[in-house]
Short mmCIF file of C-alpha atoms and ligand atoms in Angstrom, two decimals:
data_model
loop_
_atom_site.label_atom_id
_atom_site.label_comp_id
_atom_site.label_asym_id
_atom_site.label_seq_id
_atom_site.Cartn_x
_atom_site.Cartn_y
_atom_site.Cartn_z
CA UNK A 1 -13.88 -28.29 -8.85
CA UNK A 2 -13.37 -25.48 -6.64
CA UNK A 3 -10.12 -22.93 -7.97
CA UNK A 4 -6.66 -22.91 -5.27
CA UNK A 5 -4.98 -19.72 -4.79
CA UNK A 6 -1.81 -20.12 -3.10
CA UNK A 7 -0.84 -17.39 -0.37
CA UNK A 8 2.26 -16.72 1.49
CA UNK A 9 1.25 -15.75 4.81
CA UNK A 10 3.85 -13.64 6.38
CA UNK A 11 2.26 -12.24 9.26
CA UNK A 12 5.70 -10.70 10.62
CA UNK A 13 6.33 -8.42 13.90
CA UNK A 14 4.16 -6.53 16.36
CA UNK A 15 0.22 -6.20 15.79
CA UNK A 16 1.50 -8.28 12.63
CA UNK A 17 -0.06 -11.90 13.68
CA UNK A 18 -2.67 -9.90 15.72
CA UNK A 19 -3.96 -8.06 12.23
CA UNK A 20 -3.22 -11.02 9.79
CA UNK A 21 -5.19 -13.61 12.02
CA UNK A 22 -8.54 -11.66 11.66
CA UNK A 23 -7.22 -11.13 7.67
CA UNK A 24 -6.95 -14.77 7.32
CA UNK A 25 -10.59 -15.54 8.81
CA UNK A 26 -12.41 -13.10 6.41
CA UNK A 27 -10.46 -14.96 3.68
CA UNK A 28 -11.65 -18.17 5.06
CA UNK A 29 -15.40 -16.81 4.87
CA UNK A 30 -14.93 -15.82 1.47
CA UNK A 31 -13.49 -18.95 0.64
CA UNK A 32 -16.86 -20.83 1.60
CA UNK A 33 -18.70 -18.05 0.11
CA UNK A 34 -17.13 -18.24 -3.37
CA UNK A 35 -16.30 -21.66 -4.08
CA UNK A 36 -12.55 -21.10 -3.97
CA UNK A 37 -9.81 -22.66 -1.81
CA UNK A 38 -7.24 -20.61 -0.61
CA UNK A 39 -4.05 -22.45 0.79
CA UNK A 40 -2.07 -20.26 3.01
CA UNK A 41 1.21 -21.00 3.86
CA UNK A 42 2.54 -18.96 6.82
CA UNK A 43 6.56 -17.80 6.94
CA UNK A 44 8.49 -15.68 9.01
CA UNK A 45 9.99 -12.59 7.71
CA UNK A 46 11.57 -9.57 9.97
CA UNK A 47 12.14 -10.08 13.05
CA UNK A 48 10.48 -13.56 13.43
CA UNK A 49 12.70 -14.47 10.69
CA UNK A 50 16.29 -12.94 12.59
CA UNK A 51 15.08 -14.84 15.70
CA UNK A 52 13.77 -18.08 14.33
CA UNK A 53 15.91 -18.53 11.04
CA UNK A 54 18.75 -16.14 11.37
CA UNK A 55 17.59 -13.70 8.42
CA UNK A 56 14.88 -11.14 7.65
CA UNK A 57 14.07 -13.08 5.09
CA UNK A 58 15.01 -16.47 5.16
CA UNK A 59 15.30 -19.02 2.33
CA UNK A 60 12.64 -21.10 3.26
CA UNK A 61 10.48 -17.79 2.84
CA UNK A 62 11.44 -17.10 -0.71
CA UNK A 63 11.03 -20.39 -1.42
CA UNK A 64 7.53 -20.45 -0.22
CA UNK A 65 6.59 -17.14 -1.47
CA UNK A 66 7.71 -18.04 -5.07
CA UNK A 67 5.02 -21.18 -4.65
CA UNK A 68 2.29 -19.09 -4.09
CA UNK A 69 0.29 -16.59 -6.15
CA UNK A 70 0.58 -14.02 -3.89
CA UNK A 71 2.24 -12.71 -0.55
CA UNK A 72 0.24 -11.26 2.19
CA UNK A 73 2.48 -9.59 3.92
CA UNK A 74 1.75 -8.10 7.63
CA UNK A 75 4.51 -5.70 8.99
CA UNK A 76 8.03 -6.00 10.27
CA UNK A 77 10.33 -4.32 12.96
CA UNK A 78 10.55 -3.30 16.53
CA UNK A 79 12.87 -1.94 18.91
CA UNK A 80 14.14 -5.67 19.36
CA UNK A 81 16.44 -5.37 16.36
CA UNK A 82 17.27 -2.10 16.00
CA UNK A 83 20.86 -2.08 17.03
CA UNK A 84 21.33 -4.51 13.81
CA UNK A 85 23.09 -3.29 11.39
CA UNK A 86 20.86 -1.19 8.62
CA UNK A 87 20.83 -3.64 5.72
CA UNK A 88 20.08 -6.96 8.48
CA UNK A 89 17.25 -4.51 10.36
CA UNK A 90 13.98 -6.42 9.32
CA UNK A 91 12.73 -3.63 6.96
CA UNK A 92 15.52 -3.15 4.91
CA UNK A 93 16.31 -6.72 5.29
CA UNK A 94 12.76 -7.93 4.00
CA UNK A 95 10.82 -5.14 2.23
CA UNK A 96 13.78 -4.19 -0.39
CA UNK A 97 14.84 -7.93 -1.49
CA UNK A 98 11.31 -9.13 -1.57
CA UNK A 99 10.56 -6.24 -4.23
CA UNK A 100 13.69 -7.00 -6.12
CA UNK A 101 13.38 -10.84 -5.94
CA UNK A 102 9.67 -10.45 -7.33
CA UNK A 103 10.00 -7.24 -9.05
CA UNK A 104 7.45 -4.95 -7.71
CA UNK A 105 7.66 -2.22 -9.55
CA UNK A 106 3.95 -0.77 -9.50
CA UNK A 107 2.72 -0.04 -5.98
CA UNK A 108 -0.72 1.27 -5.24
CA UNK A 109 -1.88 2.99 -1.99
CA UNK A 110 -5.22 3.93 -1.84
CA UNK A 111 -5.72 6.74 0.51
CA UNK A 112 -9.87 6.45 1.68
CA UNK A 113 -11.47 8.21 4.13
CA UNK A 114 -14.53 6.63 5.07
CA UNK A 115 -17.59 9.08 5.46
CA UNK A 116 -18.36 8.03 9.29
CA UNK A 117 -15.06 8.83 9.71
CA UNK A 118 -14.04 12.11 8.78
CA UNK A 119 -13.19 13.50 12.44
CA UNK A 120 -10.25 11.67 12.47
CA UNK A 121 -8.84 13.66 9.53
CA UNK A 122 -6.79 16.75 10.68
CA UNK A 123 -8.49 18.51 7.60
CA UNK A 124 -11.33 21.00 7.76
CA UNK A 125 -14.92 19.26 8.19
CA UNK A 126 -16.09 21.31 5.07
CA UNK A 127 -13.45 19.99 2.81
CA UNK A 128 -13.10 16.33 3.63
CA UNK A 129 -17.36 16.00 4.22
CA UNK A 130 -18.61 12.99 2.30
CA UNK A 131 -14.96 11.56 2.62
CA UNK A 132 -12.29 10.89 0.21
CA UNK A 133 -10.98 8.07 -2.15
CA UNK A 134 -7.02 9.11 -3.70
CA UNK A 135 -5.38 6.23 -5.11
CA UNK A 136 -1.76 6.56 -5.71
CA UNK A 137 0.19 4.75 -8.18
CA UNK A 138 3.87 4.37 -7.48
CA UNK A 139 6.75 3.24 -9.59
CA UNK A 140 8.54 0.91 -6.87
CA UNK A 141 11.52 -0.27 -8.75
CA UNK A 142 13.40 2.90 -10.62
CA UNK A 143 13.98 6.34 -10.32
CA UNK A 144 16.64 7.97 -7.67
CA UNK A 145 16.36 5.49 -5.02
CA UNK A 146 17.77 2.74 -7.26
CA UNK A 147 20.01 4.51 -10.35
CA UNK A 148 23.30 4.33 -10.71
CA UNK A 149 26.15 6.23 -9.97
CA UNK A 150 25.37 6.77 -6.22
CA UNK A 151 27.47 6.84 -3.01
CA UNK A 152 29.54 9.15 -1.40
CA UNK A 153 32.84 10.01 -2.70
CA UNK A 154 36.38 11.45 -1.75
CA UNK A 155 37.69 12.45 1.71
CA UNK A 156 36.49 14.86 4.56
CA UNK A 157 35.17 18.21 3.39
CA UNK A 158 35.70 17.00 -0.27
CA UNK A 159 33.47 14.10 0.08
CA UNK A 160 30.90 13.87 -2.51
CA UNK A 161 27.63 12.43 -1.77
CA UNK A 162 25.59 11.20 -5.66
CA UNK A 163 22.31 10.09 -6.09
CA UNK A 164 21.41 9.59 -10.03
CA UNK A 165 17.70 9.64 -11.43
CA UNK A 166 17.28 7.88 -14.22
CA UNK A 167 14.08 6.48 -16.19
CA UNK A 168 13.64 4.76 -18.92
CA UNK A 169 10.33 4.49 -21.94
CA UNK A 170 9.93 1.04 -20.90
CA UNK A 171 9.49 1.50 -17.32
CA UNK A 172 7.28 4.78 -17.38
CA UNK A 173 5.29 3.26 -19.77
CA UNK A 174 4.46 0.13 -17.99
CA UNK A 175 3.50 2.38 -14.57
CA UNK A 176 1.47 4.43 -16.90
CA UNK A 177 -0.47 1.26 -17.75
CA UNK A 178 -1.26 0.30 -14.08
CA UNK A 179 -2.40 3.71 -13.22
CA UNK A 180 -4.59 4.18 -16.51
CA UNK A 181 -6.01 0.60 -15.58
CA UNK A 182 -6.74 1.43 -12.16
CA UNK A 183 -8.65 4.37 -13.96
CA UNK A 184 -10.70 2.93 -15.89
CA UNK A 185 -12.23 0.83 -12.51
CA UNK A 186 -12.49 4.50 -10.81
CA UNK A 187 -13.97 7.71 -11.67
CA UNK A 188 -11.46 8.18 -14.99
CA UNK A 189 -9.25 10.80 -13.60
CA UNK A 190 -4.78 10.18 -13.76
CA UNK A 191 -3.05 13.10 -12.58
CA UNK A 192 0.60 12.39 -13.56
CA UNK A 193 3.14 13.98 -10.48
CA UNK A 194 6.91 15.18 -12.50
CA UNK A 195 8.86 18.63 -11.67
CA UNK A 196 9.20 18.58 -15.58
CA UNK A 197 10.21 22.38 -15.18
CA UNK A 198 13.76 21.10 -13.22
CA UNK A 199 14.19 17.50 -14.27
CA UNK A 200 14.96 15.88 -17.59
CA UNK A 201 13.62 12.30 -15.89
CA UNK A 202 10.08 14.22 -15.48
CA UNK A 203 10.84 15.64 -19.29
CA UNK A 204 10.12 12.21 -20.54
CA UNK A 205 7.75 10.93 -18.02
CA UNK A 206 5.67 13.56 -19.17
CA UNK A 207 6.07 12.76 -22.34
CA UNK A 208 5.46 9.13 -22.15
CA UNK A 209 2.47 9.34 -20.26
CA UNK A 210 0.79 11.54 -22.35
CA UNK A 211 1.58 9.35 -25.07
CA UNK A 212 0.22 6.51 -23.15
CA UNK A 213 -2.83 7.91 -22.24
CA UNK A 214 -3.81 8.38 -26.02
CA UNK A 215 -4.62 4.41 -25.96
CA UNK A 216 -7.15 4.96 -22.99
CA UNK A 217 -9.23 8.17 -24.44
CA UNK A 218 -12.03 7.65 -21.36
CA UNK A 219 -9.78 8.45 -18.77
CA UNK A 220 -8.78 12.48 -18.27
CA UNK A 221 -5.40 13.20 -18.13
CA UNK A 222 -3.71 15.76 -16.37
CA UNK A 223 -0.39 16.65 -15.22
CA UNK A 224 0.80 18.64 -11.81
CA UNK A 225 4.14 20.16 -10.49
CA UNK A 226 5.04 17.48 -7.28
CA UNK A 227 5.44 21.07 -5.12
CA UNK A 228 1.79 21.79 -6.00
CA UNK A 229 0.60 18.22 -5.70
CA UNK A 230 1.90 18.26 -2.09
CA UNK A 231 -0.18 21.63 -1.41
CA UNK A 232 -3.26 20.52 -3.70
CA UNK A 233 -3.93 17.48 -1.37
CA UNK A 234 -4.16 19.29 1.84
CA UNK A 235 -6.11 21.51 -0.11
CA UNK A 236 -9.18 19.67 -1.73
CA UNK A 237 -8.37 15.76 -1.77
CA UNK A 238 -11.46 15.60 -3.33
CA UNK A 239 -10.21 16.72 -7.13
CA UNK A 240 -7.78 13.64 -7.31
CA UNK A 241 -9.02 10.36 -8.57
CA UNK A 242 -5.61 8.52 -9.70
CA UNK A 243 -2.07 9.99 -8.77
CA UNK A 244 0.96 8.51 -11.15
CA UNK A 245 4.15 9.23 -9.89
CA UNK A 246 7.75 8.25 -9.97
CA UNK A 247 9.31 6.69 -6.90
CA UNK A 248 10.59 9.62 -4.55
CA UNK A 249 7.37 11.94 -5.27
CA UNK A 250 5.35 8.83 -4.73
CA UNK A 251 6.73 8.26 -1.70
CA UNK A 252 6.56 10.74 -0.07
CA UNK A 253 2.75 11.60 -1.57
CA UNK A 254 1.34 8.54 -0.57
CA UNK A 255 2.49 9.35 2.92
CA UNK A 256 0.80 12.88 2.64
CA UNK A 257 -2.30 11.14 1.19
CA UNK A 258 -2.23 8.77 3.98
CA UNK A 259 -1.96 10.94 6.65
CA UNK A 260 -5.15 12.93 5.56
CA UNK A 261 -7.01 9.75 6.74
CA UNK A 262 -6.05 10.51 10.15
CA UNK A 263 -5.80 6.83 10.29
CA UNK A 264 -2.76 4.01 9.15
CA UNK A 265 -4.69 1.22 10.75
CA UNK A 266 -6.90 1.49 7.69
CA UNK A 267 -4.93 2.07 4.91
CA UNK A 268 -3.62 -0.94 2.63
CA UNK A 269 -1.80 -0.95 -0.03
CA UNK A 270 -0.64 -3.39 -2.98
CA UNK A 271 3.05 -3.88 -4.95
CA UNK A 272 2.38 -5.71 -7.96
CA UNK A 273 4.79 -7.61 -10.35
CA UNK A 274 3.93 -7.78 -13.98
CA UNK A 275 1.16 -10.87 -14.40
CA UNK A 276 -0.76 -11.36 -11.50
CA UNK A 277 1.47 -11.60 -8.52
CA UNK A 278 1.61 -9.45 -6.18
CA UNK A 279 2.75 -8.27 -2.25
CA UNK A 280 -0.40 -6.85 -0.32
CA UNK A 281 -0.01 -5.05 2.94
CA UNK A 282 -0.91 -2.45 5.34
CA UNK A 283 0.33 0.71 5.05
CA UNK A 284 1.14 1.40 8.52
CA UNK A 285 3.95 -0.20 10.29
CA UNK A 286 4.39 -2.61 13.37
CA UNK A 287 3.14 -0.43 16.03
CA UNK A 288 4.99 -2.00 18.76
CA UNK A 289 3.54 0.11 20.99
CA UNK A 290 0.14 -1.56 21.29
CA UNK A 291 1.36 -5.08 20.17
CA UNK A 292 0.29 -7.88 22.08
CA UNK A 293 -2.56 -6.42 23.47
CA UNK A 294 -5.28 -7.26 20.78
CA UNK A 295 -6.86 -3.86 20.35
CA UNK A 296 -4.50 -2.94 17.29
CA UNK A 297 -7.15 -2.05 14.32
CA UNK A 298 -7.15 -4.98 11.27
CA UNK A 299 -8.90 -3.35 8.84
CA UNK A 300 -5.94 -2.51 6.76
CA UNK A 301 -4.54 -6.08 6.82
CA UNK A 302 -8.12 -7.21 6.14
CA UNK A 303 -8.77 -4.51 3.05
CA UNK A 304 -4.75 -5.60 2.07
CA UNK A 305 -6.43 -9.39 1.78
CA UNK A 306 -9.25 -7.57 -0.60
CA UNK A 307 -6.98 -5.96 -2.82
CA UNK A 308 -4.94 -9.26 -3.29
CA UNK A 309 -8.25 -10.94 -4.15
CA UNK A 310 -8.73 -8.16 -6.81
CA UNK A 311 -5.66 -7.91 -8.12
CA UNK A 312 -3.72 -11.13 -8.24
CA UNK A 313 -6.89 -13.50 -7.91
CA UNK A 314 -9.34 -12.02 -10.35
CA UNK A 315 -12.26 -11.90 -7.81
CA UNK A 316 -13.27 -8.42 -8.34
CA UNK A 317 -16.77 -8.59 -6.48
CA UNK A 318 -15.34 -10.49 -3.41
CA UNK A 319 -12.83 -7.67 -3.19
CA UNK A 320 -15.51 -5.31 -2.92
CA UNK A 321 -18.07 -7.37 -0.54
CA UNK A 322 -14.58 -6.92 1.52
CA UNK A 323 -14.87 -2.78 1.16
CA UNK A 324 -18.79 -3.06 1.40
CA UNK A 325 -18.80 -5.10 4.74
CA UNK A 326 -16.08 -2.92 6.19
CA UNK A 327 -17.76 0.58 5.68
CA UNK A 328 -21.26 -1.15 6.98
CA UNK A 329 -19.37 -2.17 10.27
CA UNK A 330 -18.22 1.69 10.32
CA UNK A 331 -21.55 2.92 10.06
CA UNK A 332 -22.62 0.51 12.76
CA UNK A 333 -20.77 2.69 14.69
CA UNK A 334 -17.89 -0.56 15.55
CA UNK A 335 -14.20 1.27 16.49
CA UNK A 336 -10.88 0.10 17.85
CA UNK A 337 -9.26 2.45 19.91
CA UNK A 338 -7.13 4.56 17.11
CA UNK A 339 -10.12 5.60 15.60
CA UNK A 340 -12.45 5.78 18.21
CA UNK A 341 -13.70 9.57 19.57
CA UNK A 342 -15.93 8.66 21.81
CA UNK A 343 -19.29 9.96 20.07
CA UNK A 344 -22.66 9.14 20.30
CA UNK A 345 -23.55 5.53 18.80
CA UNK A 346 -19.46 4.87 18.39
CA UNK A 347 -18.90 0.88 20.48
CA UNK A 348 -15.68 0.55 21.68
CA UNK A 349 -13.97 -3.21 20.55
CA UNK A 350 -11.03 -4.85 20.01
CA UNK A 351 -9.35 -6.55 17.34
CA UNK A 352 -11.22 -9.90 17.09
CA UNK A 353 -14.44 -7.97 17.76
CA UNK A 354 -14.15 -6.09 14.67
CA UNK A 355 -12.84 -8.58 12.89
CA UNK A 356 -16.30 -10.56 13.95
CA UNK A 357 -18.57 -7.70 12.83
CA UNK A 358 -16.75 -7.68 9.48
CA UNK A 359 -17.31 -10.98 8.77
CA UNK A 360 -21.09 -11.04 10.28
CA UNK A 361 -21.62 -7.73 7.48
CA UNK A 362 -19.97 -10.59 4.49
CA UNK A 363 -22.58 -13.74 5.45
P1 LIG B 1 3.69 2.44 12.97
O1 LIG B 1 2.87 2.55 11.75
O2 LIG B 1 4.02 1.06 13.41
O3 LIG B 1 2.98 3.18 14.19
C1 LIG B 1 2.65 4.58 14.16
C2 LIG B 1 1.43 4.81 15.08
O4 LIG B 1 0.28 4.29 14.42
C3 LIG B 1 1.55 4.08 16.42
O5 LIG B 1 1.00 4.88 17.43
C4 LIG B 1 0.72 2.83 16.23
O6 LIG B 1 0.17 2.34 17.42
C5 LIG B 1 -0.34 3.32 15.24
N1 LIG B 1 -0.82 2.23 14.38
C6 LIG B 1 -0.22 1.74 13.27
N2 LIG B 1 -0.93 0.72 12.78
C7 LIG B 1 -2.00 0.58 13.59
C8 LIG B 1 -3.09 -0.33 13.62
N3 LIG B 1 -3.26 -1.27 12.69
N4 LIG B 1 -4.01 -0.20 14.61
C9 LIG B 1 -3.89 0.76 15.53
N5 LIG B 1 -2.87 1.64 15.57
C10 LIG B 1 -1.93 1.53 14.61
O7 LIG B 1 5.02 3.27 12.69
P2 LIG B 1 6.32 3.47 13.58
O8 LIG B 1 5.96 3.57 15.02
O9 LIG B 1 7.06 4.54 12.92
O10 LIG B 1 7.15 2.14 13.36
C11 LIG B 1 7.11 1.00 14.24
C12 LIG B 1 7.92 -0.13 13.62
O11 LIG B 1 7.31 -0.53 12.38
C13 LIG B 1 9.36 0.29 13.26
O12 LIG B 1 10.20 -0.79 13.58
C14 LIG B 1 9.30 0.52 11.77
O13 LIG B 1 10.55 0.29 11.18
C15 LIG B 1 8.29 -0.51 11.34
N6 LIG B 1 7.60 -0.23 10.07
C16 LIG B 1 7.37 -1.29 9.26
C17 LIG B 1 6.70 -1.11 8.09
C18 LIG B 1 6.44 -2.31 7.24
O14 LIG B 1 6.51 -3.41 7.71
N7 LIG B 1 6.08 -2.14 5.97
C19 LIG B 1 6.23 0.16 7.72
C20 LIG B 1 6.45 1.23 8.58
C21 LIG B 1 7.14 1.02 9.77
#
C-alpha cells in the first residue's frame, strides 16, 4: 500500500498561493513517481486568516497543522494589515506562535547560488565562479530574543530597556546535533558562529559544541568570531560548508548569506521540531509588489516542498530529483523576471511556465 504524508498547506498572502500552487503540483508528480500519497490540507494563516477567520492564525489552523506531518508554509503580510497592532500583524501573529506551538527550535537556510546564475550575485565574478552552497543552522527557540528578564523599565530618561541571553547544555547541544547531521550529508565542514571573547552564552556554546563534535570525528570543526563571520562571507563564501549559530548571529547571517544569492525567490529554508516535523518555507517574504500577477519566481516554495520531503518525510532522493530538476531548468536557460538579465540563451516565463519546465526535468 502506498505511504500518506499529511501536509498543512498554508499558502498565506501575496505571491503566497501563486508560489505554493506550482509547489503543490511538483509534489503531486512526485507523488505518482514514488508511490506515496500526500494529503494536503490547505489553511489560512496571515492575512487570509485576519480576513477570513479573524486571526493570523486561527484555531482551525493549529488544529489542522497538528494533524499533519508537516506544514508547508508560503508567506504572510502586506500593506493590508499593517496598521494592526504589532503582535495581531500576520507575521508576528503567525510565524512566532507557530514556532512555539510546535517548537522549532533548529532552523536551516541554505544559502545556494546556482552556477548559471552567478550574475545575479553582487559579489565579484572571480569569487562566487562555480557558485556557492552555505547552509546555516539556526537555533530558533533560545538565546536573546526569547530569555528572560527583558522589557523596558522605569520612567523617562531613567527608563531601562533589558534584553537577557541565556543558553542552556541541553539546547546547544541539541542544535549542535542538527548542524553536525546536516554535515555529515555535505562536504563535512561546521563552523560554529559565538563572540566567545565578550559573551559568557558563547563561553559555553563553544564549549558544548566542541564537545559535541567529538561524537562525529568525520566532520571538521571550526569555530569563528560572528564580526569575522559577517566579513568572511562577503569574502570567500566558498570556505563555509555548515554555519552553527545561536539565534541573533543566525539571524542576521542567514540574511547576509542570503543576500549573496542576489536572489530570495530561490532560497528556502526549513524549522524543524525534534522527530520529524517540521515548517518548510521560502525565505523571502510576500512580495506584494508583484502579487497577483503570476510572474513571482516559485522555486523557493518548490525547493521548501524538497526539503520537507527530506527532512520530515524520509525521501532523501526525491528531495534531490527536486534540486536536480531545478538546476537543469536553470541551465536550460528558463527565468522569471527577478532573475532574469537578459543574456544570450536566457527565455523569459512566468510562474506556471517554470513551474512546467520543473516538472517536465522530474518525468
Ligand atoms: P519580500 O521578500 O516580500 O520582497 C523583497 C523583494 O524581493 C521584492 O521586490 C519582491 O518582489 C522580491 N521577491 C521576494 N520573493 C520573490 C519571489 N518569489 N519571486 C520574485 N521576486 C520576489 O520582502 P518585503 O518587501 O520586505 O516584505 C513584504 C511583506 O512580506 C511584508 O509584509 C513582510 O512583513 C512580509 N514578510 C513575510 C515573511 C514570511 O512570511 N516569512 C518574510 C519576510 C517578509
Amino acid at each position: 500500500m502506498a505511504k500518506t504524508f499529511k501536509i498543512a498547506v498554508l499558502p498565506g498572502d501575496g505571491i503566497g498561493p501563486e508560489v505554493m500552487a506550482e509547489a503543490t503540483r511538483v509534489l503531486d508528480v512526485i507523488g505518482k513517481n514514488y508511490n506515496v500519497i500526500f494529503q494536503g490540507k490547505f489553511a489560512n494563516v496571515g492575512g487570509a486568516g485576519i480576513d477570513n477567520e479573524g486571526k493570523a492564525l486561527p484555531q482551525t489552523t493549529i488544529d489542522i497543522c497538528k494533524d499533519s506531518d508537516a506544514i508547508l508554509f508560503g508567506s504572510v503580510g502586506g500593506p493590508k494589515w499593517e496598521t494592526l497592532p504589532p503582535d495581531e500583524q500576520p507575521e508576528r501573529g503567525a510565524l512566532l506562535p507557530l514556532r512555539k506551538i510546535f517548537g522549532l527550535y533548529a532552523n536551516l537556510r541554505p544559502a545556494i547560488i546556482f552556477p548559471s546564475l552567478t550574475g545575479a550575485s553582487s559579489l565579484k565574478e572571480e569569487v562566487i565562479s562555480g557558485g556557492f552552497n552555505v547552509l546555516v543552522v539556526r537555533e530558533l527557540t533560545g538565546g536573546i530574543y526569547f530569555s528572560q528578564p527583558k522589557g523596558i523599565e522605569g520612567e523617562g530618561r531613567d527608563r531601562i530597556g533589558i534584553d537577557t541571553m541565556k543558553y542552556t547544555v541541553p539546547e546547544i547541544e541539541r542544535i549542535a546535533h542538527v548542524a553536525f547531521h546536516a554535515a555529515m550529508k555535505r562536504d563535512k565542514k561546521v563552523c560554529s558562529i559565538d563572540k566567545a571573547n565578550v559573551l559568557s552564552t558563547s563561553v559555553l556554546w563553544r564549549e558544548v559544541v566542541s564537545t559535541i563534535s567529538k561524537k562525529y570525528p568525520e566532520v571538521e570543526l571550526s569555530h569563528m568570531y560572528v564580526d569575522n563571520a559577517a566579513m568572511q562571507l562577503v569574502k570567500w563564501p566558498k570556505q563555509f560548508d555548515v554555519i552553527l549559530a545561536e539565534n541573533m548571529f543566525g539571524d542576521i547571517l542567514s540574511d547576509e548569506a542570503a543576500m549573496l544569492t542576489g536572489s530570495l525567490g530561490m532560497l528556502p529554508s526549513a524549522s524543524l521540531a525534534e522527530g520529524t516535523f517540521g515548517m518548510y518555507e521560502p525565505s523571502g517574504g510576500s512580495a506584494p509588489d508583484i502579487a497577483g500577477q503570476g510572474i513571482a519566481n516559485p522555486i523557493a516554495q518548490i525547493l521548501s516542498a524538497g526539503m520537507m520531503l527530506k527532512f520530515s518525510f524520509g525521501m532523501t532522493d526525491a528531495s534531490e530529483e527536486i534540486d536536480t530538476a531545478v538546476a537543469t531548468v536553470l541551465d536550460q536557460g528558463y527565468r522569471t523576471r527577478d532573475i532574469y538579465q537578459n543574456k544570450p540563451g536566457e527565455k523569459l516565463v512566468n510562474t506556471k511556465e517554470i513551474g512546467d519546465a520543473i516538472i517536465a526535468a522530474l518525468s
